[in-house]
PDB file of N, CA and C in Angstrom:
ATOM      1  N   MET A   1      96.544  79.441  95.246  1.00 94.00           N
ATOM      2  CA  MET A   1      95.666  78.875  96.587  1.00 94.00           C
ATOM      3  C   MET A   1      97.266  78.161  97.417  1.00 94.00           C
ATOM      4  N   GLU A   2      97.252  77.678  98.770  1.00 95.00           N
ATOM      5  CA  GLU A   2      98.815  77.170  99.458  1.00 95.00           C
ATOM      6  C   GLU A   2      97.591  76.076 100.229  1.00 95.00           C
ATOM      7  N   MET A   3      99.210  75.338 100.371  1.00 98.00           N
ATOM      8  CA  MET A   3      98.690  73.526 100.553  1.00 98.00           C
ATOM      9  C   MET A   3     100.939  73.562 100.991  1.00 98.00           C
ATOM     10  N   PRO A   4     100.336  72.414 102.274  1.00 98.00           N
ATOM     11  CA  PRO A   4     101.858  72.430 102.558  1.00 98.00           C
ATOM     12  C   PRO A   4     102.272  71.846 102.269  1.00 98.00           C
ATOM     13  N   ASP A   5     103.999  71.990 101.309  1.00 98.00           N
ATOM     14  CA  ASP A   5     104.482  71.403 100.714  1.00 98.00           C
ATOM     15  C   ASP A   5     104.731  69.622 101.487  1.00 98.00           C
ATOM     16  N   ASP A   6     104.752  69.326 102.167  1.00 98.00           N
ATOM     17  CA  ASP A   6     104.188  67.556 102.171  1.00 98.00           C
ATOM     18  C   ASP A   6     102.516  67.273 101.658  1.00 98.00           C
ATOM     19  N   GLU A   7     101.807  68.748 101.939  1.00 98.00           N
ATOM     20  CA  GLU A   7     100.538  66.781 102.054  1.00 98.00           C
ATOM     21  C   GLU A   7     100.211  67.317 100.856  1.00 98.00           C
ATOM     22  N   PHE A   8     100.600  68.606 100.279  1.00 98.00           N
ATOM     23  CA  PHE A   8     100.577  67.914  98.262  1.00 98.00           C
ATOM     24  C   PHE A   8     101.268  67.086  97.830  1.00 98.00           C
ATOM     25  N   ASP A   9     102.268  66.880  98.393  1.00 98.00           N
ATOM     26  CA  ASP A   9     104.048  65.233  98.179  1.00 98.00           C
ATOM     27  C   ASP A   9     102.616  64.114  98.645  1.00 98.00           C
ATOM     28  N   ARG A  10     102.151  64.531 100.253  1.00 98.00           N
ATOM     29  CA  ARG A  10     101.212  63.461  99.152  1.00 98.00           C
ATOM     30  C   ARG A  10      99.597  62.991  98.461  1.00 98.00           C
ATOM     31  N   LEU A  11      99.671  63.850  98.105  1.00 98.00           N
ATOM     32  CA  LEU A  11      98.371  63.703  96.956  1.00 98.00           C
ATOM     33  C   LEU A  11      99.287  63.550  96.188  1.00 98.00           C
ATOM     34  N   VAL A  12     100.234  63.540  95.643  1.00 98.00           N
ATOM     35  CA  VAL A  12     100.469  62.711  93.912  1.00 98.00           C
ATOM     36  C   VAL A  12     101.253  61.234  94.725  1.00 98.00           C
ATOM     37  N   SER A  13     101.670  60.730  96.046  1.00 97.00           N
ATOM     38  CA  SER A  13     102.012  60.211  96.706  1.00 97.00           C
ATOM     39  C   SER A  13     100.627  59.329  95.770  1.00 97.00           C
ATOM     40  N   GLU A  14      99.134  59.823  96.640  1.00 98.00           N
ATOM     41  CA  GLU A  14      98.243  59.238  96.528  1.00 98.00           C
ATOM     42  C   GLU A  14      97.567  58.636  95.091  1.00 98.00           C
ATOM     43  N   ALA A  15      97.597  60.035  94.112  1.00 97.00           N
ATOM     44  CA  ALA A  15      97.730  59.257  91.777  1.00 97.00           C
ATOM     45  C   ALA A  15      98.530  58.604  92.072  1.00 97.00           C
ATOM     46  N   ILE A  16      99.623  58.732  92.413  1.00 96.00           N
ATOM     47  CA  ILE A  16     100.463  57.408  91.668  1.00 96.00           C
ATOM     48  C   ILE A  16      99.842  55.777  91.959  1.00 96.00           C
ATOM     49  N   ASP A  17      99.994  55.516  93.876  1.00 96.00           N
ATOM     50  CA  ASP A  17      99.000  54.317  94.703  1.00 96.00           C
ATOM     51  C   ASP A  17      97.281  54.211  93.645  1.00 96.00           C
ATOM     52  N   ARG A  18      97.033  55.017  92.577  1.00 95.00           N
ATOM     53  CA  ARG A  18      96.071  54.974  92.043  1.00 95.00           C
ATOM     54  C   ARG A  18      95.999  54.578  90.694  1.00 95.00           C
ATOM     55  N   VAL A  19      97.330  54.546  90.244  1.00 93.00           N
ATOM     56  CA  VAL A  19      97.334  53.893  89.166  1.00 93.00           C
ATOM     57  C   VAL A  19      97.423  52.261  88.923  1.00 93.00           C
ATOM     58  N   PRO A  20      96.179  51.567  87.878  1.00 90.00           N
ATOM     59  CA  PRO A  20      95.822  50.555  87.809  1.00 90.00           C
ATOM     60  C   PRO A  20      97.504  49.938  88.750  1.00 90.00           C
ATOM     61  N   GLU A  21      97.571  48.879  88.942  1.00 92.00           N
ATOM     62  CA  GLU A  21      98.870  47.941  88.780  1.00 92.00           C
ATOM     63  C   GLU A  21      99.124  47.699  87.968  1.00 92.00           C
ATOM     64  N   ARG A  22      98.249  46.840  87.019  1.00 90.00           N
ATOM     65  CA  ARG A  22      98.841  46.040  85.812  1.00 90.00           C
ATOM     66  C   ARG A  22      99.739  47.401  84.621  1.00 90.00           C
ATOM     67  N   LEU A  23      99.727  48.257  85.317  1.00 88.00           N
ATOM     68  CA  LEU A  23     100.510  49.342  85.144  1.00 88.00           C
ATOM     69  C   LEU A  23     101.929  50.618  85.631  1.00 88.00           C
ATOM     70  N   ALA A  24     101.342  50.759  86.996  1.00 90.00           N
ATOM     71  CA  ALA A  24     102.321  50.748  87.722  1.00 90.00           C
ATOM     72  C   ALA A  24     103.505  50.108  87.149  1.00 90.00           C
ATOM     73  N   GLY A  25     103.268  48.261  87.762  1.00 91.00           N
ATOM     74  CA  GLY A  25     103.720  47.233  87.311  1.00 91.00           C
ATOM     75  C   GLY A  25     104.675  47.610  85.785  1.00 91.00           C
ATOM     76  N   LEU A  26     104.848  48.698  86.167  1.00 90.00           N
ATOM     77  CA  LEU A  26     105.628  48.526  83.944  1.00 90.00           C
ATOM     78  C   LEU A  26     105.596  49.827  84.506  1.00 90.00           C
ATOM     79  N   LEU A  27     106.523  50.006  85.123  1.00 91.00           N
ATOM     80  CA  LEU A  27     107.191  50.989  85.487  1.00 91.00           C
ATOM     81  C   LEU A  27     108.211  50.826  85.956  1.00 91.00           C
ATOM     82  N   ASP A  28     109.219  51.292  84.931  1.00 86.00           N
ATOM     83  CA  ASP A  28     110.691  50.964  84.881  1.00 86.00           C
ATOM     84  C   ASP A  28     111.841  51.675  84.684  1.00 86.00           C
ATOM     85  N   ASN A  29     112.809  51.909  84.854  1.00 90.00           N
ATOM     86  CA  ASN A  29     113.128  52.958  85.826  1.00 90.00           C
ATOM     87  C   ASN A  29     113.272  54.165  85.329  1.00 90.00           C
ATOM     88  N   VAL A  30     112.359  54.193  86.522  1.00 95.00           N
ATOM     89  CA  VAL A  30     111.656  55.933  86.654  1.00 95.00           C
ATOM     90  C   VAL A  30     111.513  56.318  87.930  1.00 95.00           C
ATOM     91  N   VAL A  31     111.373  57.602  87.442  1.00 96.00           N
ATOM     92  CA  VAL A  31     110.973  58.364  89.120  1.00 96.00           C
ATOM     93  C   VAL A  31     111.015  59.201  89.402  1.00 96.00           C
ATOM     94  N   ILE A  32     108.953  59.069  90.279  1.00 97.00           N
ATOM     95  CA  ILE A  32     108.588  60.602  90.070  1.00 97.00           C
ATOM     96  C   ILE A  32     108.867  61.744  91.478  1.00 97.00           C
ATOM     97  N   MET A  33     109.144  63.554  91.139  1.00 98.00           N
ATOM     98  CA  MET A  33     109.872  63.646  91.735  1.00 98.00           C
ATOM     99  C   MET A  33     108.383  64.725  91.954  1.00 98.00           C
ATOM    100  N   VAL A  34     108.648  65.379  93.463  1.00 98.00           N
ATOM    101  CA  VAL A  34     108.201  67.149  93.494  1.00 98.00           C
ATOM    102  C   VAL A  34     108.545  67.976  92.783  1.00 98.00           C
ATOM    103  N   GLU A  35     108.550  69.538  92.843  1.00 98.00           N
ATOM    104  CA  GLU A  35     109.111  70.193  92.590  1.00 98.00           C
ATOM    105  C   GLU A  35     107.906  71.584  92.367  1.00 98.00           C
ATOM    106  N   ASP A  36     109.524  72.657  93.178  1.00 98.00           N
ATOM    107  CA  ASP A  36     108.226  74.369  92.858  1.00 98.00           C
ATOM    108  C   ASP A  36     108.202  74.170  91.475  1.00 98.00           C
ATOM    109  N   TRP A  37     108.758  74.011  90.499  1.00 98.00           N
ATOM    110  CA  TRP A  37     108.702  75.447  89.637  1.00 98.00           C
ATOM    111  C   TRP A  37     109.028  75.095  88.366  1.00 98.00           C
ATOM    112  N   PRO A  38     108.379  75.262  87.367  1.00 98.00           N
ATOM    113  CA  PRO A  38     109.162  74.475  86.272  1.00 98.00           C
ATOM    114  C   PRO A  38     110.224  75.470  85.681  1.00 98.00           C
ATOM    115  N   PRO A  39     110.624  75.017  84.371  1.00 97.00           N
ATOM    116  CA  PRO A  39     111.580  75.650  83.385  1.00 97.00           C
ATOM    117  C   PRO A  39     110.945  77.157  83.492  1.00 97.00           C
ATOM    118  N   PRO A  40     111.843  78.452  83.677  1.00 96.00           N
ATOM    119  CA  PRO A  40     111.318  79.083  83.422  1.00 96.00           C
ATOM    120  C   PRO A  40     110.354  80.195  81.781  1.00 96.00           C
ATOM    121  N   ASP A  41     110.926  78.962  81.165  1.00 97.00           N
ATOM    122  CA  ASP A  41     110.927  79.649  79.803  1.00 97.00           C
ATOM    123  C   ASP A  41     109.377  78.720  79.774  1.00 97.00           C
ATOM    124  N   GLU A  42     108.479  78.485  81.201  1.00 97.00           N
ATOM    125  CA  GLU A  42     107.538  76.587  80.742  1.00 97.00           C
ATOM    126  C   GLU A  42     107.224  77.602  81.951  1.00 97.00           C
ATOM    127  N   PRO A  43     106.382  78.618  82.298  1.00 96.00           N
ATOM    128  CA  PRO A  43     106.193  79.146  83.627  1.00 96.00           C
ATOM    129  C   PRO A  43     104.570  77.947  83.604  1.00 96.00           C
ATOM    130  N   ASP A  44     103.402  78.298  83.132  1.00 96.00           N
ATOM    131  CA  ASP A  44     102.592  76.711  83.859  1.00 96.00           C
ATOM    132  C   ASP A  44     102.401  75.634  83.635  1.00 96.00           C
ATOM    133  N   LEU A  45     103.603  75.394  83.879  1.00 97.00           N
ATOM    134  CA  LEU A  45     104.038  73.574  83.700  1.00 97.00           C
ATOM    135  C   LEU A  45     103.715  72.712  84.439  1.00 97.00           C
ATOM    136  N   LEU A  46     102.062  72.337  84.211  1.00 98.00           N
ATOM    137  CA  LEU A  46     102.479  71.218  85.389  1.00 98.00           C
ATOM    138  C   LEU A  46     103.238  69.805  86.730  1.00 98.00           C
ATOM    139  N   GLY A  47     102.991  69.753  84.834  1.00 97.00           N
ATOM    140  CA  GLY A  47     104.109  68.153  85.136  1.00 97.00           C
ATOM    141  C   GLY A  47     105.228  68.237  83.839  1.00 97.00           C
ATOM    142  N   TYR A  48     106.498  67.069  83.917  1.00 96.00           N
ATOM    143  CA  TYR A  48     107.277  67.829  83.543  1.00 96.00           C
ATOM    144  C   TYR A  48     107.676  65.390  82.470  1.00 96.00           C
ATOM    145  N   TYR A  49     108.161  64.894  81.425  1.00 97.00           N
ATOM    146  CA  TYR A  49     108.160  63.990  81.222  1.00 97.00           C
ATOM    147  C   TYR A  49     110.128  63.845  80.935  1.00 97.00           C
ATOM    148  N   ASP A  50     110.629  63.035  81.358  1.00 97.00           N
ATOM    149  CA  ASP A  50     112.041  63.416  80.707  1.00 97.00           C
ATOM    150  C   ASP A  50     112.027  61.884  81.037  1.00 97.00           C
ATOM    151  N   GLY A  51     113.266  60.973  79.336  1.00 95.00           N
ATOM    152  CA  GLY A  51     113.279  59.751  79.308  1.00 95.00           C
ATOM    153  C   GLY A  51     113.018  59.278  77.694  1.00 95.00           C
ATOM    154  N   VAL A  52     113.161  58.361  78.008  1.00 94.00           N
ATOM    155  CA  VAL A  52     113.334  57.045  76.774  1.00 94.00           C
ATOM    156  C   VAL A  52     111.617  56.473  76.816  1.00 94.00           C
ATOM    157  N   PRO A  53     111.056  57.242  76.242  1.00 94.00           N
ATOM    158  CA  PRO A  53     109.085  55.733  76.575  1.00 94.00           C
ATOM    159  C   PRO A  53     109.364  54.784  76.411  1.00 94.00           C
ATOM    160  N   LEU A  54     109.385  54.315  76.803  1.00 91.00           N
ATOM    161  CA  LEU A  54     109.238  52.206  76.846  1.00 91.00           C
ATOM    162  C   LEU A  54     108.856  51.896  75.330  1.00 91.00           C
ATOM    163  N   THR A  55     108.385  52.594  74.569  1.00 91.00           N
ATOM    164  CA  THR A  55     108.190  52.311  72.950  1.00 91.00           C
ATOM    165  C   THR A  55     109.834  52.415  72.231  1.00 91.00           C
ATOM    166  N   GLU A  56     110.468  53.376  72.641  1.00 92.00           N
ATOM    167  CA  GLU A  56     111.433  53.209  71.674  1.00 92.00           C
ATOM    168  C   GLU A  56     112.472  53.284  72.529  1.00 92.00           C
ATOM    169  N   ARG A  57     112.089  51.850  73.499  1.00 89.00           N
ATOM    170  CA  ARG A  57     113.809  50.996  74.111  1.00 89.00           C
ATOM    171  C   ARG A  57     113.372  49.693  73.714  1.00 89.00           C
ATOM    172  N   ASP A  58     115.090  49.882  72.583  1.00 89.00           N
ATOM    173  CA  ASP A  58     115.287  48.758  72.215  1.00 89.00           C
ATOM    174  C   ASP A  58     116.703  47.619  72.784  1.00 89.00           C
ATOM    175  N   GLY A  59     116.927  46.557  72.133  1.00 87.00           N
ATOM    176  CA  GLY A  59     117.873  46.234  73.272  1.00 87.00           C
ATOM    177  C   GLY A  59     118.666  46.313  73.661  1.00 87.00           C
ATOM    178  N   GLY A  60     120.121  47.458  73.197  1.00 87.00           N
ATOM    179  CA  GLY A  60     119.744  48.093  73.314  1.00 87.00           C
ATOM    180  C   GLY A  60     120.314  49.144  74.353  1.00 87.00           C
ATOM    181  N   TYR A  61     118.682  49.447  74.635  1.00 86.00           N
ATOM    182  CA  TYR A  61     118.271  50.635  76.200  1.00 86.00           C
ATOM    183  C   TYR A  61     118.545  49.674  77.717  1.00 86.00           C
ATOM    184  N   ALA A  62     120.741  49.832  78.060  1.00 87.00           N
ATOM    185  CA  ALA A  62     120.719  49.648  79.498  1.00 87.00           C
ATOM    186  C   ALA A  62     122.278  50.860  80.123  1.00 87.00           C
ATOM    187  N   GLY A  63     122.072  50.838  81.750  1.00 89.00           N
ATOM    188  CA  GLY A  63     123.081  51.018  82.062  1.00 89.00           C
ATOM    189  C   GLY A  63     123.008  52.832  81.833  1.00 89.00           C
ATOM    190  N   VAL A  64     122.039  53.783  81.853  1.00 90.00           N
ATOM    191  CA  VAL A  64     121.542  54.079  81.713  1.00 90.00           C
ATOM    192  C   VAL A  64     121.001  55.355  83.237  1.00 90.00           C
ATOM    193  N   LEU A  65     120.750  56.709  83.259  1.00 94.00           N
ATOM    194  CA  LEU A  65     119.906  56.877  84.752  1.00 94.00           C
ATOM    195  C   LEU A  65     118.358  57.198  84.970  1.00 94.00           C
ATOM    196  N   PRO A  66     117.834  56.521  85.729  1.00 95.00           N
ATOM    197  CA  PRO A  66     116.605  56.230  85.067  1.00 95.00           C
ATOM    198  C   PRO A  66     116.453  57.828  84.212  1.00 95.00           C
ATOM    199  N   ASP A  67     114.791  57.246  83.937  1.00 96.00           N
ATOM    200  CA  ASP A  67     113.760  58.099  83.383  1.00 96.00           C
ATOM    201  C   ASP A  67     113.156  58.429  84.527  1.00 96.00           C
ATOM    202  N   ARG A  68     112.986  60.260  84.294  1.00 98.00           N
ATOM    203  CA  ARG A  68     111.910  61.870  85.765  1.00 98.00           C
ATOM    204  C   ARG A  68     110.592  61.773  85.060  1.00 98.00           C
ATOM    205  N   ILE A  69     110.292  62.170  86.391  1.00 98.00           N
ATOM    206  CA  ILE A  69     108.422  62.487  85.779  1.00 98.00           C
ATOM    207  C   ILE A  69     108.523  63.545  87.035  1.00 98.00           C
ATOM    208  N   VAL A  70     108.300  64.712  86.434  1.00 98.00           N
ATOM    209  CA  VAL A  70     108.629  66.229  87.703  1.00 98.00           C
ATOM    210  C   VAL A  70     106.875  65.994  87.185  1.00 98.00           C
ATOM    211  N   ILE A  71     106.339  66.005  88.927  1.00 98.00           N
ATOM    212  CA  ILE A  71     104.818  67.128  89.019  1.00 98.00           C
ATOM    213  C   ILE A  71     104.849  68.431  89.186  1.00 98.00           C
ATOM    214  N   PHE A  72     104.766  69.629  88.898  1.00 98.00           N
ATOM    215  CA  PHE A  72     105.480  71.379  89.676  1.00 98.00           C
ATOM    216  C   PHE A  72     104.309  71.105  90.726  1.00 98.00           C
ATOM    217  N   ARG A  73     104.520  72.219  91.769  1.00 98.00           N
ATOM    218  CA  ARG A  73     103.352  72.368  93.393  1.00 98.00           C
ATOM    219  C   ARG A  73     103.125  73.371  92.603  1.00 98.00           C
ATOM    220  N   GLN A  74     103.678  74.311  92.477  1.00 98.00           N
ATOM    221  CA  GLN A  74     103.456  75.960  92.805  1.00 98.00           C
ATOM    222  C   GLN A  74     102.694  76.798  91.187  1.00 98.00           C
ATOM    223  N   PRO A  75     102.801  76.252  89.966  1.00 98.00           N
ATOM    224  CA  PRO A  75     101.259  75.704  88.880  1.00 98.00           C
ATOM    225  C   PRO A  75     100.332  75.310  89.690  1.00 98.00           C
ATOM    226  N   THR A  76     100.396  74.173  89.903  1.00 98.00           N
ATOM    227  CA  THR A  76      99.044  73.327  90.348  1.00 98.00           C
ATOM    228  C   THR A  76      98.191  73.794  90.406  1.00 98.00           C
ATOM    229  N   LEU A  77      99.646  74.899  92.268  1.00 98.00           N
ATOM    230  CA  LEU A  77      98.742  75.471  92.869  1.00 98.00           C
ATOM    231  C   LEU A  77      98.242  77.084  92.665  1.00 98.00           C
ATOM    232  N   ARG A  78      98.066  77.275  92.198  1.00 98.00           N
ATOM    233  CA  ARG A  78      97.977  78.771  90.829  1.00 98.00           C
ATOM    234  C   ARG A  78      96.278  78.219  90.046  1.00 98.00           C
ATOM    235  N   ILE A  79      96.497  77.310  89.838  1.00 98.00           N
ATOM    236  CA  ILE A  79      95.085  77.279  89.390  1.00 98.00           C
ATOM    237  C   ILE A  79      94.469  76.286  89.685  1.00 98.00           C
ATOM    238  N   CYS A  80      94.860  76.299  91.187  1.00 98.00           N
ATOM    239  CA  CYS A  80      93.055  75.577  92.190  1.00 98.00           C
ATOM    240  C   CYS A  80      93.080  76.610  92.505  1.00 98.00           C
ATOM    241  N   SER A  81      91.874  76.294  93.372  1.00 98.00           N
ATOM    242  CA  SER A  81      91.045  76.867  94.652  1.00 98.00           C
ATOM    243  C   SER A  81      91.181  76.046  95.736  1.00 98.00           C
ATOM    244  N   THR A  82      90.739  74.610  95.831  1.00 98.00           N
ATOM    245  CA  THR A  82      90.801  73.774  97.297  1.00 98.00           C
ATOM    246  C   THR A  82      91.574  73.056  97.089  1.00 98.00           C
ATOM    247  N   THR A  83      91.050  72.764  97.571  1.00 97.00           N
ATOM    248  CA  THR A  83      92.042  70.750  97.520  1.00 97.00           C
ATOM    249  C   THR A  83      91.704  70.207  96.326  1.00 97.00           C
ATOM    250  N   ASP A  84      90.620  69.731  96.432  1.00 98.00           N
ATOM    251  CA  ASP A  84      89.900  69.052  95.700  1.00 98.00           C
ATOM    252  C   ASP A  84      89.168  68.457  94.406  1.00 98.00           C
ATOM    253  N   GLU A  85      90.596  70.045  94.177  1.00 98.00           N
ATOM    254  CA  GLU A  85      90.540  71.125  92.826  1.00 98.00           C
ATOM    255  C   GLU A  85      92.006  70.730  92.277  1.00 98.00           C
ATOM    256  N   VAL A  86      93.274  70.549  93.695  1.00 98.00           N
ATOM    257  CA  VAL A  86      94.707  69.796  93.760  1.00 98.00           C
ATOM    258  C   VAL A  86      94.260  68.418  93.170  1.00 98.00           C
ATOM    259  N   VAL A  87      93.452  67.648  94.244  1.00 98.00           N
ATOM    260  CA  VAL A  87      93.380  66.609  93.746  1.00 98.00           C
ATOM    261  C   VAL A  87      93.194  65.924  92.758  1.00 98.00           C
ATOM    262  N   GLU A  88      92.364  66.672  92.136  1.00 97.00           N
ATOM    263  CA  GLU A  88      91.924  66.102  90.473  1.00 97.00           C
ATOM    264  C   GLU A  88      92.667  66.570  89.966  1.00 97.00           C
ATOM    265  N   GLU A  89      93.469  67.840  89.605  1.00 97.00           N
ATOM    266  CA  GLU A  89      94.505  67.979  88.820  1.00 97.00           C
ATOM    267  C   GLU A  89      96.096  67.389  88.988  1.00 97.00           C
ATOM    268  N   VAL A  90      96.268  66.755  90.393  1.00 98.00           N
ATOM    269  CA  VAL A  90      97.725  65.979  90.586  1.00 98.00           C
ATOM    270  C   VAL A  90      97.456  65.204  89.830  1.00 98.00           C
ATOM    271  N   GLY A  91      96.153  64.228  90.409  1.00 96.00           N
ATOM    272  CA  GLY A  91      95.674  63.270  89.631  1.00 96.00           C
ATOM    273  C   GLY A  91      95.911  62.928  88.352  1.00 96.00           C
ATOM    274  N   ILE A  92      95.035  64.042  86.995  1.00 93.00           N
ATOM    275  CA  ILE A  92      95.484  64.391  85.980  1.00 93.00           C
ATOM    276  C   ILE A  92      96.554  64.399  85.024  1.00 93.00           C
ATOM    277  N   THR A  93      97.339  65.249  85.929  1.00 95.00           N
ATOM    278  CA  THR A  93      99.657  65.579  86.339  1.00 95.00           C
ATOM    279  C   THR A  93     100.365  63.743  85.485  1.00 95.00           C
ATOM    280  N   VAL A  94      99.415  63.768  86.909  1.00 96.00           N
ATOM    281  CA  VAL A  94     100.095  61.992  87.338  1.00 96.00           C
ATOM    282  C   VAL A  94     100.086  61.135  86.251  1.00 96.00           C
ATOM    283  N   VAL A  95      99.352  61.236  85.149  1.00 93.00           N
ATOM    284  CA  VAL A  95      98.336  60.154  84.715  1.00 93.00           C
ATOM    285  C   VAL A  95      99.049  60.404  83.379  1.00 93.00           C
ATOM    286  N   HIS A  96      98.859  61.725  83.275  1.00 92.00           N
ATOM    287  CA  HIS A  96      99.608  62.458  82.172  1.00 92.00           C
ATOM    288  C   HIS A  96     100.330  62.612  81.703  1.00 92.00           C
ATOM    289  N   GLU A  97     102.138  61.772  82.362  1.00 95.00           N
ATOM    290  CA  GLU A  97     103.265  62.251  82.362  1.00 95.00           C
ATOM    291  C   GLU A  97     103.186  60.570  82.527  1.00 95.00           C
ATOM    292  N   ILE A  98     102.679  59.874  83.360  1.00 95.00           N
ATOM    293  CA  ILE A  98     103.444  58.981  83.445  1.00 95.00           C
ATOM    294  C   ILE A  98     102.929  58.314  81.977  1.00 95.00           C
ATOM    295  N   ALA A  99     101.639  57.856  80.778  1.00 94.00           N
ATOM    296  CA  ALA A  99     101.021  58.131  80.408  1.00 94.00           C
ATOM    297  C   ALA A  99     102.290  58.307  78.188  1.00 94.00           C
ATOM    298  N   HIS A 100     103.168  58.974  79.828  1.00 94.00           N
ATOM    299  CA  HIS A 100     104.343  59.829  78.006  1.00 94.00           C
ATOM    300  C   HIS A 100     105.677  58.533  77.976  1.00 94.00           C
ATOM    301  N   PHE A 101     105.600  58.054  79.318  1.00 95.00           N
ATOM    302  CA  PHE A 101     106.904  56.815  79.346  1.00 95.00           C
ATOM    303  C   PHE A 101     106.000  56.173  78.836  1.00 95.00           C
ATOM    304  N   PHE A 102     104.750  55.543  78.327  1.00 93.00           N
ATOM    305  CA  PHE A 102     104.337  54.237  77.918  1.00 93.00           C
ATOM    306  C   PHE A 102     104.263  54.999  76.488  1.00 93.00           C
ATOM    307  N   GLY A 103     104.960  56.010  75.719  1.00 93.00           N
ATOM    308  CA  GLY A 103     104.857  56.836  74.457  1.00 93.00           C
ATOM    309  C   GLY A 103     103.821  57.287  73.894  1.00 93.00           C
ATOM    310  N   ILE A 104     102.533  57.532  75.049  1.00 91.00           N
ATOM    311  CA  ILE A 104     101.175  58.685  74.329  1.00 91.00           C
ATOM    312  C   ILE A 104     101.463  59.662  74.681  1.00 91.00           C
ATOM    313  N   ASP A 105     101.405  60.092  73.757  1.00 88.00           N
ATOM    314  CA  ASP A 105     101.424  61.965  73.232  1.00 88.00           C
ATOM    315  C   ASP A 105     100.369  62.302  73.313  1.00 88.00           C
ATOM    316  N   ASP A 106     100.903  63.848  73.678  1.00 86.00           N
ATOM    317  CA  ASP A 106      99.520  64.819  73.930  1.00 86.00           C
ATOM    318  C   ASP A 106      98.128  64.674  73.499  1.00 86.00           C
ATOM    319  N   ALA A 107      98.162  64.762  71.227  1.00 89.00           N
ATOM    320  CA  ALA A 107      97.327  64.714  71.338  1.00 89.00           C
ATOM    321  C   ALA A 107      96.327  63.468  71.259  1.00 89.00           C
ATOM    322  N   GLN A 108      96.792  62.237  71.874  1.00 87.00           N
ATOM    323  CA  GLN A 108      95.916  60.895  72.765  1.00 87.00           C
ATOM    324  C   GLN A 108      95.451  61.172  73.618  1.00 87.00           C
ATOM    325  N   LEU A 109      96.189  61.277  74.358  1.00 80.00           N
ATOM    326  CA  LEU A 109      96.028  62.776  75.984  1.00 80.00           C
ATOM    327  C   LEU A 109      94.854  63.003  75.804  1.00 80.00           C
ATOM    328  N   HIS A 110      95.297  63.831  75.122  1.00 80.00           N
ATOM    329  CA  HIS A 110      93.827  65.312  74.589  1.00 80.00           C
ATOM    330  C   HIS A 110      93.038  64.436  74.147  1.00 80.00           C
ATOM    331  N   GLU A 111      92.975  63.877  73.654  1.00 85.00           N
ATOM    332  CA  GLU A 111      91.673  62.427  73.062  1.00 85.00           C
ATOM    333  C   GLU A 111      90.203  61.906  74.733  1.00 85.00           C
ATOM    334  N   LEU A 112      91.638  62.024  74.184  1.00 76.00           N
ATOM    335  CA  LEU A 112      91.632  60.773  76.161  1.00 76.00           C
ATOM    336  C   LEU A 112      90.758  61.404  77.378  1.00 76.00           C
ATOM    337  N   GLY A 113      90.722  63.054  78.148  1.00 71.00           N
ATOM    338  CA  GLY A 113      90.594  64.148  77.912  1.00 71.00           C
ATOM    339  C   GLY A 113      91.494  63.852  79.311  1.00 71.00           C
ATOM    340  N   TYR A 114      93.027  63.933  78.860  1.00 66.00           N
ATOM    341  CA  TYR A 114      94.312  64.142  79.908  1.00 66.00           C
ATOM    342  C   TYR A 114      95.558  64.940  79.435  1.00 66.00           C
ATOM    343  N   SER A 115      94.336  65.896  78.814  1.00 63.00           N
ATOM    344  CA  SER A 115      95.370  66.873  78.481  1.00 63.00           C
ATOM    345  C   SER A 115      95.209  67.906  79.477  1.00 63.00           C
TER     346      SER A 115
END
């Protein structure tokens, strides 16, 4: 599927806006961004969390660069056939990666339907 970059970016922003405020308000020292492609060794990766989950932060956690959540545009578009599918997949991916920020692992996410 093809989609203009700005439309995909808007869908990611809308997915972030749908995160309940009680959770979104806890996102601290994290940026969410969109990139076209994941690393070459993981070409099917739809999203990625890079950082220190809240469950692992302690009193010494200070002065660090923000954690990153990256949503990958091209693999997402490659697996979707319609805009509605992109909306659904982006929503799942955003929640999945935010969950990693909160320390929820892939096994737990799979049980919750976010894998």
